[in-house]
Amino acid sequence: MPDEKTPEDLRRQFEAAISGMELDDLHDLTARPLSYGDDALVPPPPVRPHLRRPPRETTVIYQIRVDLDHAKPPIWRRLEVRSDLTLDLMHQVLQAAFDWTDSHLHRFAIGGGPFDRTAELFLCPFDVEEGEDDGAPSSSVRLDETLHEHGDALRYVYDYGDSWELTLRLEEVRAAGPANPVARCLDGRRAAPPEDCGGRTDADDLAEVVEDPARFDIDEVNDSLRSPLFALTTSGMMPRFVTMVAQLHYADGCAEFAERLASLATPVAALSTAGKGAALASVQWFLDQGAGDGLELTASGYLKPKAVQEACAVLPTMDGWLGKNNRENLARPLLIFRHRLQDMGLLRKYRGRLLLRKSAAPLRNDTEALWDHVAAGLVPSEVGFARDATLLLLGCVAAGDARRTSLRQISRALTYFGWRRTDGSDVEPEDLDVLELDLLDVLWNIADEPP
């Protein structure tokens, strides 16, 4: 028989078991029977349910009533939205409907509240980037996977501190027509609590921070839902770029900058496959040369003089570059471009040669796929300063902004997002010079003229 444990042994074992637990963990622990075996007092990890449903085969229009939980008198909005919206876009609809500024974290849930252990969760980009894996990214989940039939409910929380919790309940399902907007407001009551007001929901409390708690202007909500800023959220652009532009709209001194970036949501004529092929000529040259035996490199890892001369002939950035252009270490734009193609996973160095990667071989004869690959490769995949700065730089290039003006605005925006120099001071335009020049060199090589 095992040795009998004394009360003191059990106390020490209990204290060790609960060390580091959050309040929710302790609630869960006390709700289940305790055992005194080898795994005494350690609750099994919760298993979240899978409640999502398959998306509808055809897009429909949902009429949804959205209530701010615990508000007295009720604060609510009635919305009409497309069923194929992803939850990250539904988040933007709710921000517009309640006049919030997308300055805090959020999450969705079905089967319970956003912090219930028995609910299925859908997470905002920041939670995903921070390694939270107890839920699916909201960008990967459609609204009609969470709301399907009349009466279905979806829960939402915005600002984990003030904890504005909303309940979305499906009231009607209607056929979608070509004239239906992505979202519009049909009705509502009372002003929503403003940002950072301490979780107020009662009218008496709101009267201290809102001029008229009874005020609700449906036209203002629908103006927001028709704005370029909201159009950007449904444009298919990278979610991080959309989030930054949305937040900059509310930052001091950045609203005009945000509006110019938001204007990129306006559709432009798509480039033909032939046009993309012409733009990718310099990339295609490297893929063709890297196929088979590839290009021989010098002992120092540079391209041989003959290959340097041939590459310079197809790279727009080398047009007019001073020198003989037969040494890669002296042809900076060429060297940068070649390194970027390696970073994009198109080329690799192996045993003294520059080779086409096996994974990139199918792209060599597929212009559309190569175009998408290069476009995605312009932005660093790793979360950090370089990614945020690159996205804003690309936005400025697309908007046609002047270089020095852009760098001043971008440095101000990056400071607003919390980036700082190592000494703690604000980001300055010169901190972006090298990153910008490298990016512009790459863009020039896939454009008819310098960006």
Tab-separated table of C-alpha atoms in Angstrom:
chain	number	residue	atom	x	y	z
A	1	MET	CA	0.000	0.000	0.000
A	2	PRO	CA	1.264	3.521	-0.731
A	3	ASP	CA	2.354	5.632	2.205
A	4	GLU	CA	-0.532	7.474	3.780
A	5	LYS	CA	-0.308	11.237	3.229
A	6	THR	CA	-0.586	13.539	6.223
A	7	PRO	CA	-2.729	16.689	6.151
A	8	GLU	CA	0.493	18.708	5.865
A	9	ASP	CA	1.533	16.661	2.806
A	10	LEU	CA	-1.835	17.311	1.196
A	11	ARG	CA	-1.619	21.035	1.949
A	12	ARG	CA	1.807	21.316	0.309
A	13	GLN	CA	0.578	19.281	-2.666
A	14	PHE	CA	-2.488	21.515	-3.024
A	15	GLU	CA	-0.414	24.722	-2.866
A	16	ALA	CA	1.950	23.366	-5.521
A	17	ALA	CA	-1.004	22.423	-7.739
A	18	ILE	CA	-2.625	25.858	-7.682
A	19	SER	CA	0.596	27.844	-7.968
A	20	GLY	CA	0.393	30.116	-11.016
A	21	MET	CA	-3.269	29.407	-11.743
A	22	GLU	CA	-5.519	32.213	-12.951
A	23	LEU	CA	-8.895	32.928	-11.294
A	24	ASP	CA	-10.778	31.032	-14.016
A	25	ASP	CA	-8.545	27.999	-13.419
A	26	LEU	CA	-9.367	28.048	-9.718
A	27	HIS	CA	-13.099	28.299	-10.433
A	28	ASP	CA	-12.790	25.316	-12.773
A	29	LEU	CA	-10.817	23.372	-10.166
A	30	THR	CA	-13.362	23.882	-7.401
A	31	ALA	CA	-16.212	22.839	-9.706
A	32	ARG	CA	-14.896	19.290	-10.176
A	33	PRO	CA	-14.239	16.409	-7.717
A	34	LEU	CA	-10.734	16.215	-6.266
A	35	SER	CA	-8.706	12.997	-6.056
A	36	TYR	CA	-5.720	12.126	-3.909
A	37	GLY	CA	-3.738	9.910	-6.235
A	38	ASP	CA	-0.440	10.682	-7.934
A	39	ASP	CA	-2.140	13.423	-10.055
A	40	ALA	CA	-4.115	14.846	-7.139
A	41	LEU	CA	-5.697	18.257	-7.525
A	42	VAL	CA	-4.532	18.802	-11.120
A	43	PRO	CA	-7.593	19.375	-13.349
A	44	PRO	CA	-7.527	18.060	-16.886
A	45	PRO	CA	-7.154	20.765	-19.547
A	46	PRO	CA	-10.499	22.068	-20.845
A	47	VAL	CA	-11.620	20.805	-24.216
A	48	ARG	CA	-13.331	23.544	-26.178
A	49	PRO	CA	-16.312	22.498	-28.281
A	50	HIS	CA	-16.328	22.768	-32.069
A	51	LEU	CA	-19.549	24.624	-32.789
A	52	ARG	CA	-18.822	26.183	-36.170
A	53	ARG	CA	-21.077	25.153	-39.018
A	54	PRO	CA	-20.246	24.810	-42.700
A	55	PRO	CA	-20.608	28.126	-44.551
A	56	ARG	CA	-23.725	28.646	-46.640
A	57	GLU	CA	-23.494	27.595	-50.281
A	58	THR	CA	-24.843	30.978	-51.401
A	59	THR	CA	-24.383	34.399	-49.854
A	60	VAL	CA	-27.462	35.810	-48.103
A	61	ILE	CA	-28.256	38.932	-46.120
A	62	TYR	CA	-28.435	38.687	-42.347
A	63	GLN	CA	-30.494	41.044	-40.218
A	64	ILE	CA	-28.840	41.113	-36.801
A	65	ARG	CA	-29.716	42.880	-33.599
A	66	VAL	CA	-26.651	43.805	-31.541
A	67	ASP	CA	-27.122	44.599	-27.842
A	68	LEU	CA	-24.576	46.006	-25.426
A	69	ASP	CA	-24.838	43.613	-22.494
A	70	HIS	CA	-25.967	45.041	-19.126
A	71	ALA	CA	-26.840	48.476	-20.559
A	72	LYS	CA	-29.710	50.264	-18.778
A	73	PRO	CA	-31.699	51.505	-20.684
A	74	PRO	CA	-30.791	49.183	-23.590
A	75	ILE	CA	-28.156	50.292	-26.112
A	76	TRP	CA	-28.527	48.426	-29.378
A	77	ARG	CA	-28.113	48.482	-33.162
A	78	ARG	CA	-29.956	46.621	-35.904
A	79	LEU	CA	-27.610	45.780	-38.785
A	80	GLU	CA	-27.927	44.264	-42.230
A	81	VAL	CA	-24.747	42.446	-43.301
A	82	ARG	CA	-23.608	39.931	-45.889
A	83	SER	CA	-23.354	36.398	-44.542
A	84	ASP	CA	-19.940	35.833	-46.162
A	85	LEU	CA	-18.184	38.523	-44.120
A	86	THR	CA	-15.229	37.196	-42.142
A	87	LEU	CA	-15.301	37.974	-38.431
A	88	ASP	CA	-12.395	40.408	-38.672
A	89	LEU	CA	-14.561	42.474	-41.035
A	90	MET	CA	-17.602	42.034	-38.785
A	91	HIS	CA	-15.439	43.523	-36.058
A	92	GLN	CA	-14.985	46.639	-38.195
A	93	VAL	CA	-18.753	46.845	-38.759
A	94	LEU	CA	-19.308	46.783	-34.994
A	95	GLN	CA	-16.651	49.440	-34.451
A	96	ALA	CA	-18.484	51.741	-36.868
A	97	ALA	CA	-21.900	50.910	-35.418
A	98	PHE	CA	-20.857	51.792	-31.860
A	99	ASP	CA	-18.511	54.657	-32.805
A	100	TRP	CA	-15.403	53.012	-31.365
A	101	THR	CA	-11.863	53.486	-32.676
A	102	ASP	CA	-10.414	49.958	-32.877
A	103	SER	CA	-7.810	50.875	-30.267
A	104	HIS	CA	-8.107	47.737	-28.113
A	105	LEU	CA	-8.196	43.957	-28.365
A	106	HIS	CA	-11.314	41.997	-29.197
A	107	ARG	CA	-12.587	38.467	-29.694
A	108	PHE	CA	-15.727	36.584	-30.735
A	109	ALA	CA	-17.274	33.468	-29.191
A	110	ILE	CA	-20.115	31.029	-29.736
A	111	GLY	CA	-21.535	28.650	-27.162
A	112	GLY	CA	-20.804	31.072	-24.327
A	113	GLY	CA	-19.104	34.343	-23.458
A	114	PRO	CA	-15.748	35.468	-24.882
A	115	PHE	CA	-13.924	34.305	-21.750
A	116	ASP	CA	-15.972	31.182	-20.978
A	117	ARG	CA	-14.033	27.925	-21.019
A	118	THR	CA	-16.938	26.138	-22.674
A	119	ALA	CA	-17.126	28.543	-25.647
A	120	GLU	CA	-15.437	28.309	-29.031
A	121	LEU	CA	-13.260	31.389	-29.513
A	122	PHE	CA	-12.241	33.443	-32.554
A	123	LEU	CA	-9.233	35.662	-31.933
A	124	CYS	CA	-8.048	39.078	-33.061
A	125	PRO	CA	-4.703	39.346	-34.945
A	126	PHE	CA	-2.748	40.524	-31.877
A	127	ASP	CA	-3.789	37.523	-29.792
A	128	VAL	CA	-2.814	35.217	-32.666
A	129	GLU	CA	0.569	36.924	-33.099
A	130	GLU	CA	1.231	36.644	-29.364
A	131	GLY	CA	0.901	32.870	-29.580
A	132	GLU	CA	-2.654	32.465	-28.273
A	133	ASP	CA	-3.747	29.139	-29.739
A	134	ASP	CA	-7.002	28.562	-27.857
A	135	GLY	CA	-9.124	29.655	-30.797
A	136	ALA	CA	-9.158	30.264	-34.537
A	137	PRO	CA	-8.093	33.585	-36.121
A	138	SER	CA	-11.173	35.726	-36.758
A	139	SER	CA	-9.893	36.398	-40.287
A	140	SER	CA	-10.352	32.709	-41.142
A	141	VAL	CA	-13.979	32.386	-39.965
A	142	ARG	CA	-17.068	33.547	-41.867
A	143	LEU	CA	-20.072	35.051	-40.157
A	144	ASP	CA	-22.342	32.304	-41.493
A	145	GLU	CA	-20.192	29.700	-39.739
A	146	THR	CA	-21.247	31.222	-36.407
A	147	LEU	CA	-24.775	32.463	-37.144
A	148	HIS	CA	-26.918	30.165	-39.245
A	149	GLU	CA	-30.544	30.024	-38.122
A	150	HIS	CA	-33.026	32.506	-36.654
A	151	GLY	CA	-32.199	33.108	-32.996
A	152	ASP	CA	-28.519	32.043	-33.192
A	153	ALA	CA	-26.238	34.179	-31.022
A	154	LEU	CA	-22.639	35.331	-31.445
A	155	ARG	CA	-20.788	37.009	-28.572
A	156	TYR	CA	-18.167	39.755	-28.902
A	157	VAL	CA	-15.979	41.657	-26.478
A	158	TYR	CA	-14.043	44.836	-27.200
A	159	ASP	CA	-11.427	46.259	-24.824
A	160	TYR	CA	-10.543	43.580	-22.280
A	161	GLY	CA	-10.276	46.292	-19.595
A	162	ASP	CA	-13.562	48.174	-20.019
A	163	SER	CA	-15.006	44.911	-21.353
A	164	TRP	CA	-17.724	46.069	-23.714
A	165	GLU	CA	-19.564	42.817	-24.362
A	166	LEU	CA	-22.044	42.600	-27.230
A	167	THR	CA	-24.546	39.917	-28.145
A	168	LEU	CA	-25.325	39.537	-31.850
A	169	ARG	CA	-28.597	37.702	-32.497
A	170	LEU	CA	-29.766	36.649	-35.956
A	171	GLU	CA	-33.288	37.981	-36.616
A	172	GLU	CA	-33.858	37.387	-40.344
A	173	VAL	CA	-32.255	35.732	-43.373
A	174	ARG	CA	-32.962	37.243	-46.793
A	175	ALA	CA	-31.768	36.681	-50.329
A	176	ALA	CA	-28.847	38.856	-51.375
A	177	GLY	CA	-29.123	41.169	-54.372
A	178	PRO	CA	-26.440	42.950	-56.418
A	179	ALA	CA	-27.326	46.298	-54.833
A	180	ASN	CA	-26.882	45.140	-51.238
A	181	PRO	CA	-23.970	46.902	-49.515
A	182	VAL	CA	-21.542	44.937	-47.389
A	183	ALA	CA	-23.192	46.362	-44.280
A	184	ARG	CA	-25.687	49.023	-43.270
A	185	CYS	CA	-27.478	50.105	-40.119
A	186	LEU	CA	-31.273	49.842	-40.042
A	187	ASP	CA	-32.051	51.118	-36.560
A	188	GLY	CA	-30.681	51.616	-33.080
A	189	ARG	CA	-31.105	53.265	-29.717
A	190	ARG	CA	-28.940	55.440	-27.491
A	191	ALA	CA	-25.313	56.494	-27.652
A	192	ALA	CA	-22.634	53.893	-27.096
A	193	PRO	CA	-20.149	54.406	-24.253
A	194	PRO	CA	-17.024	56.232	-25.483
A	195	GLU	CA	-13.545	54.736	-25.479
A	196	ASP	CA	-11.727	54.347	-22.156
A	197	CYS	CA	-14.576	55.507	-19.926
A	198	GLY	CA	-14.237	52.714	-17.387
A	199	GLY	CA	-16.904	50.238	-18.415
A	200	ARG	CA	-19.918	52.503	-17.917
A	201	THR	CA	-23.223	51.131	-19.230
A	202	ASP	CA	-25.930	52.794	-17.087
A	203	ALA	CA	-27.481	56.028	-18.361
A	204	ASP	CA	-26.646	57.926	-15.151
A	205	ASP	CA	-22.983	56.966	-15.416
A	206	LEU	CA	-22.841	57.666	-19.152
A	207	ALA	CA	-24.297	61.126	-18.608
A	208	GLU	CA	-20.979	62.050	-16.959
A	209	VAL	CA	-18.966	61.290	-20.140
A	210	VAL	CA	-21.520	61.666	-22.980
A	211	GLU	CA	-23.220	64.957	-23.774
A	212	ASP	CA	-26.512	63.248	-24.719
A	213	PRO	CA	-26.741	59.544	-23.761
A	214	ALA	CA	-30.058	59.234	-25.640
A	215	ARG	CA	-28.605	60.401	-28.954
A	216	PHE	CA	-28.356	57.961	-31.871
A	217	ASP	CA	-27.757	59.122	-35.462
A	218	ILE	CA	-28.285	56.374	-38.015
A	219	ASP	CA	-26.919	58.559	-40.818
A	220	GLU	CA	-23.587	58.939	-39.030
A	221	VAL	CA	-23.279	55.169	-38.684
A	222	ASN	CA	-24.062	54.553	-42.347
A	223	ASP	CA	-21.671	57.306	-43.412
A	224	SER	CA	-18.946	55.425	-41.537
A	225	LEU	CA	-19.933	52.160	-43.218
A	226	ARG	CA	-19.667	53.847	-46.643
A	227	SER	CA	-16.363	55.602	-45.959
A	228	PRO	CA	-13.078	54.741	-47.757
A	229	LEU	CA	-11.740	53.625	-44.400
A	230	PHE	CA	-14.411	50.946	-44.122
A	231	ALA	CA	-14.049	50.053	-47.809
A	232	LEU	CA	-10.405	49.305	-47.054
A	233	THR	CA	-11.459	46.621	-44.573
A	234	THR	CA	-13.279	44.746	-47.329
A	235	SER	CA	-10.609	45.256	-50.006
A	236	GLY	CA	-8.660	42.055	-49.375
A	237	MET	CA	-5.497	43.905	-48.325
A	238	MET	CA	-3.245	42.517	-45.591
A	239	PRO	CA	-5.091	42.650	-42.245
A	240	ARG	CA	-2.169	44.325	-40.470
A	241	PHE	CA	-2.153	47.172	-43.001
A	242	VAL	CA	-5.917	47.604	-42.640
A	243	THR	CA	-5.637	47.653	-38.849
A	244	MET	CA	-2.871	50.263	-38.873
A	245	VAL	CA	-4.761	52.569	-41.237
A	246	ALA	CA	-7.933	52.232	-39.151
A	247	GLN	CA	-6.075	53.121	-35.958
A	248	LEU	CA	-4.163	56.005	-37.558
A	249	HIS	CA	-7.489	57.573	-38.481
A	250	TYR	CA	-7.964	58.395	-34.787
A	251	ALA	CA	-4.366	59.356	-33.973
A	252	ASP	CA	-3.479	63.026	-33.460
A	253	GLY	CA	-2.023	64.476	-36.654
A	254	CYS	CA	-2.435	61.267	-38.657
A	255	ALA	CA	-6.039	61.415	-39.922
A	256	GLU	CA	-5.157	62.925	-43.326
A	257	PHE	CA	-2.379	60.373	-43.797
A	258	ALA	CA	-4.813	57.579	-42.943
A	259	GLU	CA	-7.361	58.900	-45.448
A	260	ARG	CA	-4.793	58.831	-48.256
A	261	LEU	CA	-3.869	55.262	-47.420
A	262	ALA	CA	-7.549	54.320	-47.153
A	263	SER	CA	-8.080	55.644	-50.684
A	264	LEU	CA	-6.128	52.609	-51.923
A	265	ALA	CA	-9.361	50.637	-51.504
A	266	THR	CA	-10.615	52.228	-54.745
A	267	PRO	CA	-10.461	49.495	-57.422
A	268	VAL	CA	-7.857	49.892	-60.169
A	269	ALA	CA	-7.580	48.152	-63.511
A	270	ALA	CA	-5.995	44.731	-63.099
A	271	LEU	CA	-2.682	44.143	-64.874
A	272	SER	CA	-2.895	41.513	-67.591
A	273	THR	CA	-0.861	38.320	-67.413
A	274	ALA	CA	1.281	39.604	-70.261
A	275	GLY	CA	1.835	42.859	-68.388
A	276	LYS	CA	2.847	40.984	-65.259
A	277	GLY	CA	5.230	38.855	-67.318
A	278	ALA	CA	6.895	41.982	-68.706
A	279	ALA	CA	7.207	43.488	-65.220
A	280	LEU	CA	8.777	40.278	-63.898
A	281	ALA	CA	11.440	40.060	-66.638
A	282	SER	CA	14.311	40.626	-64.195
A	283	VAL	CA	12.924	38.019	-61.788
A	284	GLN	CA	12.385	35.585	-64.650
A	285	TRP	CA	16.010	35.994	-65.772
A	286	PHE	CA	17.283	34.839	-62.398
A	287	LEU	CA	14.863	31.880	-62.308
A	288	ASP	CA	15.924	30.793	-65.787
A	289	GLN	CA	19.616	31.142	-64.970
A	290	GLY	CA	19.195	29.330	-61.664
A	291	ALA	CA	17.492	26.318	-63.283
A	292	GLY	CA	19.606	23.263	-64.083
A	293	ASP	CA	23.235	23.760	-63.032
A	294	GLY	CA	22.602	27.344	-61.990
A	295	LEU	CA	25.106	30.199	-61.890
A	296	GLU	CA	28.665	29.704	-60.681
A	297	LEU	CA	29.754	31.945	-57.824
A	298	THR	CA	33.179	33.305	-56.895
A	299	ALA	CA	35.031	32.071	-53.828
A	300	SER	CA	33.570	35.079	-51.968
A	301	GLY	CA	30.031	34.113	-52.939
A	302	TYR	CA	29.394	36.718	-55.657
A	303	LEU	CA	28.208	36.235	-59.227
A	304	LYS	CA	30.917	35.827	-61.853
A	305	PRO	CA	31.698	38.923	-63.997
A	306	LYS	CA	29.941	37.591	-67.130
A	307	ALA	CA	26.741	36.855	-65.174
A	308	VAL	CA	26.932	40.294	-63.516
A	309	GLN	CA	27.043	42.007	-66.915
A	310	GLU	CA	24.110	39.956	-68.211
A	311	ALA	CA	22.059	40.611	-65.073
A	312	CYS	CA	22.771	44.351	-65.212
A	313	ALA	CA	21.384	44.422	-68.744
A	314	VAL	CA	17.931	43.295	-67.522
A	315	LEU	CA	17.749	45.212	-64.222
A	316	PRO	CA	16.215	48.707	-64.535
A	317	THR	CA	18.000	49.816	-61.354
A	318	MET	CA	21.377	49.240	-63.025
A	319	ASP	CA	20.561	51.504	-65.949
A	320	GLY	CA	23.001	54.395	-65.656
A	321	TRP	CA	24.867	52.881	-62.692
A	322	LEU	CA	28.479	54.094	-62.826
A	323	GLY	CA	31.336	51.642	-63.443
A	324	LYS	CA	32.010	48.620	-65.596
A	325	ASN	CA	29.253	46.678	-63.845
A	326	ASN	CA	31.157	43.395	-63.899
A	327	ARG	CA	31.626	42.959	-60.126
A	328	GLU	CA	28.561	42.210	-58.034
A	329	ASN	CA	29.969	43.688	-54.822
A	330	LEU	CA	30.227	47.043	-56.628
A	331	ALA	CA	26.780	46.783	-58.215
A	332	ARG	CA	24.727	47.451	-55.090
A	333	PRO	CA	21.222	47.394	-56.690
A	334	LEU	CA	21.972	44.039	-58.306
A	335	LEU	CA	23.304	42.556	-55.080
A	336	ILE	CA	20.277	43.783	-53.113
A	337	PHE	CA	17.877	42.371	-55.672
A	338	ARG	CA	19.581	38.983	-55.789
A	339	HIS	CA	19.524	38.751	-52.002
A	340	ARG	CA	15.808	39.659	-51.940
A	341	LEU	CA	15.059	36.849	-54.401
A	342	GLN	CA	16.870	34.481	-52.064
A	343	ASP	CA	14.917	35.827	-49.081
A	344	MET	CA	11.704	35.237	-51.061
A	345	GLY	CA	12.580	31.546	-51.353
A	346	LEU	CA	13.202	31.645	-55.117
A	347	LEU	CA	16.987	31.067	-55.163
A	348	ARG	CA	19.568	29.432	-52.922
A	349	LYS	CA	23.348	29.152	-52.712
A	350	TYR	CA	24.632	25.580	-52.749
A	351	ARG	CA	28.201	24.357	-53.213
A	352	GLY	CA	29.401	27.481	-54.925
A	353	ARG	CA	26.433	27.917	-57.233
A	354	LEU	CA	23.217	29.972	-57.277
A	355	LEU	CA	20.329	27.587	-57.894
A	356	LEU	CA	16.597	27.722	-58.377
A	357	ARG	CA	14.888	26.269	-55.330
A	358	LYS	CA	12.891	23.098	-56.004
A	359	SER	CA	9.823	24.643	-54.351
A	360	ALA	CA	10.086	27.617	-56.738
A	361	ALA	CA	10.461	25.557	-59.917
A	362	PRO	CA	6.683	25.553	-60.697
A	363	LEU	CA	6.680	29.369	-60.545
A	364	ARG	CA	9.118	29.616	-63.409
A	365	ASN	CA	6.392	28.875	-65.958
A	366	ASP	CA	3.418	30.328	-64.083
A	367	THR	CA	3.342	34.117	-64.355
A	368	GLU	CA	0.296	34.639	-62.132
A	369	ALA	CA	1.674	32.456	-59.341
A	370	LEU	CA	5.089	34.119	-59.593
A	371	TRP	CA	3.467	37.559	-59.406
A	372	ASP	CA	1.589	36.604	-56.236
A	373	HIS	CA	4.741	35.097	-54.723
A	374	VAL	CA	6.847	38.190	-55.365
A	375	ALA	CA	4.094	40.508	-54.096
A	376	ALA	CA	3.821	38.538	-50.851
A	377	GLY	CA	7.618	38.471	-50.523
A	378	LEU	CA	7.882	42.254	-50.444
A	379	VAL	CA	6.609	42.278	-46.860
A	380	PRO	CA	8.629	40.584	-44.081
A	381	SER	CA	6.692	37.652	-42.655
A	382	GLU	CA	8.047	38.136	-39.146
A	383	VAL	CA	6.050	40.418	-36.857
A	384	GLY	CA	8.063	43.506	-36.011
A	385	PHE	CA	9.244	46.991	-36.926
A	386	ALA	CA	10.389	46.062	-40.448
A	387	ARG	CA	7.016	44.587	-41.350
A	388	ASP	CA	5.020	47.582	-40.108
A	389	ALA	CA	7.391	50.043	-41.778
A	390	THR	CA	7.357	48.126	-45.074
A	391	LEU	CA	3.553	48.021	-45.193
A	392	LEU	CA	3.354	51.784	-44.677
A	393	LEU	CA	6.111	52.396	-47.233
A	394	LEU	CA	4.276	50.294	-49.811
A	395	GLY	CA	1.067	52.163	-49.060
A	396	CYS	CA	2.796	55.509	-49.622
A	397	VAL	CA	4.317	54.324	-52.905
A	398	ALA	CA	0.886	53.147	-54.087
A	399	ALA	CA	-0.674	56.463	-53.034
A	400	GLY	CA	2.016	58.420	-54.896
A	401	ASP	CA	3.247	60.355	-51.863
A	402	ALA	CA	6.462	62.385	-52.019
A	403	ARG	CA	9.414	60.602	-50.449
A	404	ARG	CA	10.435	62.925	-47.611
A	405	THR	CA	6.837	63.700	-46.696
A	406	SER	CA	6.115	59.981	-46.582
A	407	LEU	CA	9.057	59.225	-44.305
A	408	ARG	CA	8.019	61.924	-41.834
A	409	GLN	CA	4.455	60.607	-41.724
A	410	ILE	CA	5.551	56.985	-41.490
A	411	SER	CA	8.014	57.680	-38.667
A	412	ARG	CA	5.265	59.524	-36.760
A	413	ALA	CA	2.874	56.613	-37.339
A	414	LEU	CA	5.417	54.010	-36.198
A	415	THR	CA	6.008	56.000	-33.015
A	416	TYR	CA	2.243	56.047	-32.437
A	417	PHE	CA	2.228	52.232	-32.722
A	418	GLY	CA	4.804	52.002	-29.945
A	419	TRP	CA	8.056	51.587	-31.867
A	420	ARG	CA	11.051	53.446	-30.449
A	421	ARG	CA	14.777	53.830	-30.989
A	422	THR	CA	17.047	51.877	-28.653
A	423	ASP	CA	17.460	55.016	-26.512
A	424	GLY	CA	13.682	55.300	-26.155
A	425	SER	CA	13.294	58.320	-28.452
A	426	ASP	CA	10.783	58.615	-31.283
A	427	VAL	CA	11.325	57.025	-34.673
A	428	GLU	CA	12.872	59.499	-37.134
A	429	PRO	CA	12.767	59.578	-40.976
A	430	GLU	CA	16.453	58.640	-41.219
A	431	ASP	CA	15.674	55.363	-39.419
A	432	LEU	CA	13.757	54.336	-42.538
A	433	ASP	CA	16.292	55.340	-45.216
A	434	VAL	CA	17.968	51.968	-45.792
A	435	LEU	CA	14.706	50.015	-45.601
A	436	GLU	CA	13.041	52.382	-48.051
A	437	LEU	CA	15.926	52.407	-50.557
A	438	ASP	CA	16.119	48.610	-50.588
A	439	LEU	CA	12.364	48.342	-51.119
A	440	LEU	CA	12.346	50.966	-53.875
A	441	ASP	CA	15.177	49.159	-55.657
A	442	VAL	CA	13.104	45.985	-55.760
A	443	LEU	CA	9.969	47.832	-56.890
A	444	TRP	CA	11.898	49.630	-59.630
A	445	ASN	CA	12.980	46.279	-61.021
A	446	ILE	CA	9.355	45.245	-61.503
A	447	ALA	CA	8.031	48.589	-62.750
A	448	ASP	CA	8.290	50.662	-65.923
A	449	GLU	CA	9.756	53.625	-64.071
A	450	PRO	CA	11.208	54.440	-60.635
A	451	PRO	CA	8.516	54.448	-57.930
